[in-house]
PDB file of C-alpha atoms in Angstrom:
ATOM      1  CA  UNK A   1      65.132 138.539  89.389  1.00  0.00           C
ATOM      2  CA  UNK A   2      62.952 136.663  91.885  1.00  0.00           C
ATOM      3  CA  UNK A   3      62.977 133.619  89.615  1.00  0.00           C
ATOM      4  CA  UNK A   4      66.782 133.661  89.353  1.00  0.00           C
ATOM      5  CA  UNK A   5      67.028 133.971  93.134  1.00  0.00           C
ATOM      6  CA  UNK A   6      64.651 131.034  93.640  1.00  0.00           C
ATOM      7  CA  UNK A   7      66.588 128.878  91.201  1.00  0.00           C
ATOM      8  CA  UNK A   8      69.812 129.765  92.977  1.00  0.00           C
ATOM      9  CA  UNK A   9      68.339 128.826  96.355  1.00  0.00           C
ATOM     10  CA  UNK A  10      67.006 125.548  94.910  1.00  0.00           C
ATOM     11  CA  UNK A  11      70.459 124.628  93.631  1.00  0.00           C
ATOM     12  CA  UNK A  12      71.998 125.468  97.002  1.00  0.00           C
ATOM     13  CA  UNK A  13      69.504 123.343  98.876  1.00  0.00           C
ATOM     14  CA  UNK A  14      69.973 120.461  96.393  1.00  0.00           C
ATOM     15  CA  UNK A  15      73.748 120.602  96.826  1.00  0.00           C
ATOM     16  CA  UNK A  16      73.418 120.651 100.616  1.00  0.00           C
ATOM     17  CA  UNK A  17      71.084 117.636 100.505  1.00  0.00           C
ATOM     18  CA  UNK A  18      73.500 115.761  98.241  1.00  0.00           C
ATOM     19  CA  UNK A  19      76.391 116.410 100.637  1.00  0.00           C
ATOM     20  CA  UNK A  20      74.314 115.110 103.558  1.00  0.00           C
ATOM     21  CA  UNK A  21      73.421 111.955 101.640  1.00  0.00           C
ATOM     22  CA  UNK A  22      76.986 111.333 100.553  1.00  0.00           C
ATOM     23  CA  UNK A  23      78.207 111.913 104.054  1.00  0.00           C
ATOM     24  CA  UNK A  24      75.731 109.343 105.341  1.00  0.00           C
ATOM     25  CA  UNK A  25      77.153 106.768 102.925  1.00  0.00           C
ATOM     26  CA  UNK A  26      80.431 106.618 104.858  1.00  0.00           C
ATOM     27  CA  UNK A  27      80.126 103.833 107.420  1.00  0.00           C
ATOM     28  CA  UNK A  28      80.789 104.467 111.094  1.00  0.00           C
ATOM     29  CA  UNK A  29      83.296 102.299 112.975  1.00  0.00           C
ATOM     30  CA  UNK A  30      82.013  98.777 113.769  1.00  0.00           C
ATOM     31  CA  UNK A  31      80.962  98.032 117.342  1.00  0.00           C
ATOM     32  CA  UNK A  32      83.514  95.254 117.891  1.00  0.00           C
ATOM     33  CA  UNK A  33      86.556  95.640 115.573  1.00  0.00           C
ATOM     34  CA  UNK A  34      88.518  92.899 117.400  1.00  0.00           C
ATOM     35  CA  UNK A  35      86.045  90.235 116.250  1.00  0.00           C
ATOM     36  CA  UNK A  36      85.785  89.700 112.490  1.00  0.00           C
ATOM     37  CA  UNK A  37      82.622  87.596 112.808  1.00  0.00           C
ATOM     38  CA  UNK A  38      80.914  90.365 114.747  1.00  0.00           C
ATOM     39  CA  UNK A  39      81.906  92.951 112.129  1.00  0.00           C
ATOM     40  CA  UNK A  40      80.661  90.821 109.226  1.00  0.00           C
ATOM     41  CA  UNK A  41      77.407  90.018 111.033  1.00  0.00           C
ATOM     42  CA  UNK A  42      76.916  93.724 111.542  1.00  0.00           C
ATOM     43  CA  UNK A  43      77.858  94.558 107.940  1.00  0.00           C
ATOM     44  CA  UNK A  44      77.180  91.764 105.445  1.00  0.00           C
ATOM     45  CA  UNK A  45      78.311  94.013 102.576  1.00  0.00           C
ATOM     46  CA  UNK A  46      81.794  94.060 104.169  1.00  0.00           C
ATOM     47  CA  UNK A  47      81.867  90.244 104.199  1.00  0.00           C
ATOM     48  CA  UNK A  48      80.965  90.091 100.495  1.00  0.00           C
ATOM     49  CA  UNK A  49      83.546  92.738  99.578  1.00  0.00           C
ATOM     50  CA  UNK A  50      86.321  91.013 101.584  1.00  0.00           C
ATOM     51  CA  UNK A  51      85.444  87.653 100.043  1.00  0.00           C
ATOM     52  CA  UNK A  52      85.523  89.135  96.536  1.00  0.00           C
ATOM     53  CA  UNK A  53      88.919  90.684  97.211  1.00  0.00           C
ATOM     54  CA  UNK A  54      90.278  87.302  98.325  1.00  0.00           C
ATOM     55  CA  UNK A  55      88.860  85.605  95.245  1.00  0.00           C
ATOM     56  CA  UNK A  56      90.401  88.239  92.997  1.00  0.00           C
ATOM     57  CA  UNK A  57      93.841  88.642  94.552  1.00  0.00           C
ATOM     58  CA  UNK A  58      94.365  85.466  96.553  1.00  0.00           C
ATOM     59  CA  UNK A  59      95.066  87.182  99.894  1.00  0.00           C
ATOM     60  CA  UNK A  60      93.081  85.704 102.823  1.00  0.00           C
ATOM     61  CA  UNK A  61      90.281  87.762 104.330  1.00  0.00           C
ATOM     62  CA  UNK A  62      91.806  87.703 107.868  1.00  0.00           C
ATOM     63  CA  UNK A  63      95.042  89.226 106.531  1.00  0.00           C
ATOM     64  CA  UNK A  64      93.214  92.029 104.732  1.00  0.00           C
ATOM     65  CA  UNK A  65      91.055  92.805 107.780  1.00  0.00           C
ATOM     66  CA  UNK A  66      94.114  92.832 110.062  1.00  0.00           C
ATOM     67  CA  UNK A  67      95.681  95.438 107.757  1.00  0.00           C
ATOM     68  CA  UNK A  68      92.659  97.691 108.031  1.00  0.00           C
ATOM     69  CA  UNK A  69      92.525  97.259 111.793  1.00  0.00           C
ATOM     70  CA  UNK A  70      96.150  98.384 112.053  1.00  0.00           C
ATOM     71  CA  UNK A  71      95.953 101.213 109.538  1.00  0.00           C
ATOM     72  CA  UNK A  72      92.690 102.943 110.421  1.00  0.00           C
ATOM     73  CA  UNK A  73      90.908 100.863 113.069  1.00  0.00           C
ATOM     74  CA  UNK A  74      88.035 100.672 110.551  1.00  0.00           C
ATOM     75  CA  UNK A  75      87.497 104.429 110.388  1.00  0.00           C
ATOM     76  CA  UNK A  76      86.544 105.399 106.869  1.00  0.00           C
ATOM     77  CA  UNK A  77      88.026 108.902 106.921  1.00  0.00           C
ATOM     78  CA  UNK A  78      91.107 108.255 108.997  1.00  0.00           C
ATOM     79  CA  UNK A  79      94.095 110.503 108.285  1.00  0.00           C
ATOM     80  CA  UNK A  80      97.429 111.052 110.020  1.00  0.00           C
ATOM     81  CA  UNK A  81      97.192 113.805 112.653  1.00  0.00           C
ATOM     82  CA  UNK A  82      98.463 117.230 111.697  1.00  0.00           C
ATOM     83  CA  UNK A  83     101.823 118.374 112.956  1.00  0.00           C
ATOM     84  CA  UNK A  84     102.088 121.408 115.250  1.00  0.00           C
ATOM     85  CA  UNK A  85     103.991 124.526 114.288  1.00  0.00           C
ATOM     86  CA  UNK A  86     105.658 126.122 117.344  1.00  0.00           C
ATOM     87  CA  UNK A  87     104.073 123.359 119.395  1.00  0.00           C
ATOM     88  CA  UNK A  88     100.473 124.588 119.161  1.00  0.00           C
ATOM     89  CA  UNK A  89      99.514 125.823 115.661  1.00  0.00           C
ATOM     90  CA  UNK A  90      97.864 123.091 113.518  1.00  0.00           C
ATOM     91  CA  UNK A  91     100.163 122.422 110.565  1.00  0.00           C
ATOM     92  CA  UNK A  92     100.611 120.039 107.643  1.00  0.00           C
ATOM     93  CA  UNK A  93      99.906 116.302 107.815  1.00  0.00           C
ATOM     94  CA  UNK A  94     102.997 114.055 107.572  1.00  0.00           C
ATOM     95  CA  UNK A  95     101.670 112.228 104.496  1.00  0.00           C
ATOM     96  CA  UNK A  96      98.781 111.957 102.047  1.00  0.00           C
ATOM     97  CA  UNK A  97      97.564 108.675 103.596  1.00  0.00           C
ATOM     98  CA  UNK A  98      93.827 108.455 104.113  1.00  0.00           C
ATOM     99  CA  UNK A  99      90.879 106.094 104.360  1.00  0.00           C
ATOM    100  CA  UNK A 100      90.478 102.525 105.601  1.00  0.00           C
ATOM    101  CA  UNK A 101      93.781 101.408 104.065  1.00  0.00           C
ATOM    102  CA  UNK A 102      95.722 104.630 104.707  1.00  0.00           C
ATOM    103  CA  UNK A 103      96.742 104.568 101.054  1.00  0.00           C
ATOM    104  CA  UNK A 104      99.044 107.342  99.818  1.00  0.00           C
ATOM    105  CA  UNK A 105      97.965 109.484  96.870  1.00  0.00           C
ATOM    106  CA  UNK A 106     100.665 108.141  94.531  1.00  0.00           C
ATOM    107  CA  UNK A 107      99.956 104.478  95.400  1.00  0.00           C
ATOM    108  CA  UNK A 108      96.189 104.945  95.199  1.00  0.00           C
ATOM    109  CA  UNK A 109      96.491 106.538  91.743  1.00  0.00           C
ATOM    110  CA  UNK A 110      98.695 103.640  90.621  1.00  0.00           C
ATOM    111  CA  UNK A 111      96.053 101.176  91.881  1.00  0.00           C
ATOM    112  CA  UNK A 112      93.277 102.979  89.992  1.00  0.00           C
ATOM    113  CA  UNK A 113      95.336 103.079  86.807  1.00  0.00           C
ATOM    114  CA  UNK A 114      96.295  99.403  86.925  1.00  0.00           C
ATOM    115  CA  UNK A 115      92.909  98.009  87.952  1.00  0.00           C
ATOM    116  CA  UNK A 116      90.649 100.370  86.005  1.00  0.00           C
ATOM    117  CA  UNK A 117      88.803 101.294  89.213  1.00  0.00           C
ATOM    118  CA  UNK A 118      89.043 104.986  88.377  1.00  0.00           C
ATOM    119  CA  UNK A 119      86.115 105.995  90.592  1.00  0.00           C
ATOM    120  CA  UNK A 120      87.445 104.157  93.629  1.00  0.00           C
ATOM    121  CA  UNK A 121      87.423 105.973  96.972  1.00  0.00           C
ATOM    122  CA  UNK A 122      89.614 105.290  99.963  1.00  0.00           C
ATOM    123  CA  UNK A 123      86.640 105.846 102.287  1.00  0.00           C
ATOM    124  CA  UNK A 124      84.629 103.121 100.495  1.00  0.00           C
ATOM    125  CA  UNK A 125      85.196  99.730 102.104  1.00  0.00           C
ATOM    126  CA  UNK A 126      85.000  97.564  98.952  1.00  0.00           C
ATOM    127  CA  UNK A 127      87.589  99.768  97.232  1.00  0.00           C
ATOM    128  CA  UNK A 128      89.854  99.693 100.311  1.00  0.00           C
ATOM    129  CA  UNK A 129      89.896  95.895 100.649  1.00  0.00           C
ATOM    130  CA  UNK A 130      90.437  95.558  96.913  1.00  0.00           C
ATOM    131  CA  UNK A 131      93.368  97.947  97.166  1.00  0.00           C
ATOM    132  CA  UNK A 132      94.957  95.928  99.995  1.00  0.00           C
ATOM    133  CA  UNK A 133      94.475  92.737  98.027  1.00  0.00           C
ATOM    134  CA  UNK A 134      96.056  94.303  94.943  1.00  0.00           C
ATOM    135  CA  UNK A 135      99.042  95.646  96.881  1.00  0.00           C
ATOM    136  CA  UNK A 136      99.654  92.418  98.758  1.00  0.00           C
ATOM    137  CA  UNK A 137      99.377  90.412  95.550  1.00  0.00           C
ATOM    138  CA  UNK A 138     102.201  92.552  94.176  1.00  0.00           C
ATOM    139  CA  UNK A 139     104.238  91.815  97.307  1.00  0.00           C
ATOM    140  CA  UNK A 140     103.638  88.073  96.860  1.00  0.00           C
ATOM    141  CA  UNK A 141     104.797  88.240  93.251  1.00  0.00           C
ATOM    142  CA  UNK A 142     107.727  90.627  93.652  1.00  0.00           C
ATOM    143  CA  UNK A 143     109.180  89.449  96.943  1.00  0.00           C
ATOM    144  CA  UNK A 144     107.930  85.887  97.238  1.00  0.00           C
ATOM    145  CA  UNK A 145     106.023  86.533 100.473  1.00  0.00           C
ATOM    146  CA  UNK A 146     103.376  83.960 101.288  1.00  0.00           C
ATOM    147  CA  UNK A 147      99.825  85.301 100.973  1.00  0.00           C
ATOM    148  CA  UNK A 148      99.051  84.350 104.607  1.00  0.00           C
ATOM    149  CA  UNK A 149     102.268  85.920 105.976  1.00  0.00           C
ATOM    150  CA  UNK A 150     100.715  89.090 107.401  1.00  0.00           C
ATOM    151  CA  UNK A 151     103.909  90.117 109.160  1.00  0.00           C
ATOM    152  CA  UNK A 152     106.114  90.351 106.068  1.00  0.00           C
ATOM    153  CA  UNK A 153     103.287  91.579 103.866  1.00  0.00           C
ATOM    154  CA  UNK A 154     102.828  94.486 106.281  1.00  0.00           C
ATOM    155  CA  UNK A 155     106.537  95.273 106.244  1.00  0.00           C
ATOM    156  CA  UNK A 156     106.350  95.482 102.440  1.00  0.00           C
ATOM    157  CA  UNK A 157     103.137  97.513 102.675  1.00  0.00           C
ATOM    158  CA  UNK A 158     104.806 100.063 104.962  1.00  0.00           C
ATOM    159  CA  UNK A 159     108.226 100.213 103.313  1.00  0.00           C
ATOM    160  CA  UNK A 160     107.217  99.597  99.690  1.00  0.00           C
ATOM    161  CA  UNK A 161     108.280  96.476  97.868  1.00  0.00           C
ATOM    162  CA  UNK A 162     111.618  98.018  96.919  1.00  0.00           C
ATOM    163  CA  UNK A 163     112.304  99.031 100.517  1.00  0.00           C
ATOM    164  CA  UNK A 164     111.308  95.604 101.777  1.00  0.00           C
ATOM    165  CA  UNK A 165     113.725  93.928  99.332  1.00  0.00           C
ATOM    166  CA  UNK A 166     116.515  96.247 100.504  1.00  0.00           C
ATOM    167  CA  UNK A 167     115.749  95.453 104.137  1.00  0.00           C
ATOM    168  CA  UNK A 168     114.970  99.029 105.185  1.00  0.00           C
ATOM    169  CA  UNK A 169     112.685  97.658 107.901  1.00  0.00           C
ATOM    170  CA  UNK A 170     115.513  95.875 109.727  1.00  0.00           C
ATOM    171  CA  UNK A 171     116.618  99.061 111.501  1.00  0.00           C
ATOM    172  CA  UNK A 172     113.096  99.939 112.620  1.00  0.00           C
ATOM    173  CA  UNK A 173     112.240  97.900 115.746  1.00  0.00           C
ATOM    174  CA  UNK A 174     108.971  99.808 116.168  1.00  0.00           C
ATOM    175  CA  UNK A 175     107.873  98.717 112.701  1.00  0.00           C
ATOM    176  CA  UNK A 176     108.882  95.089 113.309  1.00  0.00           C
ATOM    177  CA  UNK A 177     106.809  95.189 116.512  1.00  0.00           C
ATOM    178  CA  UNK A 178     103.852  96.642 114.632  1.00  0.00           C
ATOM    179  CA  UNK A 179     104.120  93.983 111.933  1.00  0.00           C
ATOM    180  CA  UNK A 180     104.048  91.367 114.694  1.00  0.00           C
ATOM    181  CA  UNK A 181     100.786  92.855 115.958  1.00  0.00           C
ATOM    182  CA  UNK A 182      99.315  92.671 112.466  1.00  0.00           C
ATOM    183  CA  UNK A 183     100.223  88.970 112.296  1.00  0.00           C
ATOM    184  CA  UNK A 184      98.688  88.366 115.737  1.00  0.00           C
ATOM    185  CA  UNK A 185      95.477  90.111 114.686  1.00  0.00           C
ATOM    186  CA  UNK A 186      95.389  88.146 111.408  1.00  0.00           C
ATOM    187  CA  UNK A 187      95.791  84.910 113.378  1.00  0.00           C
ATOM    188  CA  UNK A 188      93.005  85.841 115.753  1.00  0.00           C
ATOM    189  CA  UNK A 189      90.723  86.837 112.850  1.00  0.00           C
ATOM    190  CA  UNK A 190      91.531  83.561 111.039  1.00  0.00           C
ATOM    191  CA  UNK A 191      90.479  81.512 114.079  1.00  0.00           C
ATOM    192  CA  UNK A 192      87.264  83.516 114.436  1.00  0.00           C
ATOM    193  CA  UNK A 193      86.553  83.400 110.680  1.00  0.00           C
ATOM    194  CA  UNK A 194      86.888  79.639 110.505  1.00  0.00           C
ATOM    195  CA  UNK A 195      83.951  79.391 112.901  1.00  0.00           C
ATOM    196  CA  UNK A 196      81.591  81.791 111.194  1.00  0.00           C
ATOM    197  CA  UNK A 197      82.366  81.885 107.490  1.00  0.00           C
ATOM    198  CA  UNK A 198      79.987  79.029 106.654  1.00  0.00           C
ATOM    199  CA  UNK A 199      77.086  80.750 108.353  1.00  0.00           C
ATOM    200  CA  UNK A 200      77.936  84.123 106.795  1.00  0.00           C
ATOM    201  CA  UNK A 201      78.025  82.564 103.327  1.00  0.00           C
ATOM    202  CA  UNK A 202      74.533  81.087 103.598  1.00  0.00           C
ATOM    203  CA  UNK A 203      71.836  82.902 101.547  1.00  0.00           C
ATOM    204  CA  UNK A 204      69.604  85.169 103.582  1.00  0.00           C
ATOM    205  CA  UNK A 205      66.538  83.005 103.000  1.00  0.00           C
ATOM    206  CA  UNK A 206      68.294  79.951 104.443  1.00  0.00           C
ATOM    207  CA  UNK A 207      69.279  81.893 107.534  1.00  0.00           C
ATOM    208  CA  UNK A 208      65.666  82.964 108.028  1.00  0.00           C
ATOM    209  CA  UNK A 209      63.850  79.696 107.344  1.00  0.00           C
ATOM    210  CA  UNK A 210      66.358  76.976 108.290  1.00  0.00           C
TER     211      UNK A 210
END
């Protein structure tokens, strides 16, 4: 009996340790999310992941980063706030959106199915930037939106490509304003990125010794 109890306690402690480790793998918000160079200097793995997404899907890094800034402000576990029943009782969330890209369950599952990234997580930055690249590539192909046109890509991202084609966004001035902010952020990131990409791309040993 003592042996069974000890084994049970060991499993419990192991599970608790695993949860702590996994929780620590989720990155905190960057110190300066308005500056893409600062974020990539702080987190070189983010730079590599964003670059790989651009190489794979053809959507510029500044556009992808502007999407994440708008959707989650670079918070890995972001979710829409819960509604309030009777004005004060926490209730259901308005959608299943979550993670850096605020991807919905149905769209995330479609992404995993089409790309083969079945273990992808919305709280994992490389998966999130790959998702945004995949979705925006679909928008480029289906609606003829330019890959650098963050404004219209965001409208399609929010409304779905079918909704964008039907013009459902035209009667939503708040959404048009938000899409304009995404474009402005993408433009700012692009200007910053042009000044630091070369340095970020240098191998670590060059940055140390040269």
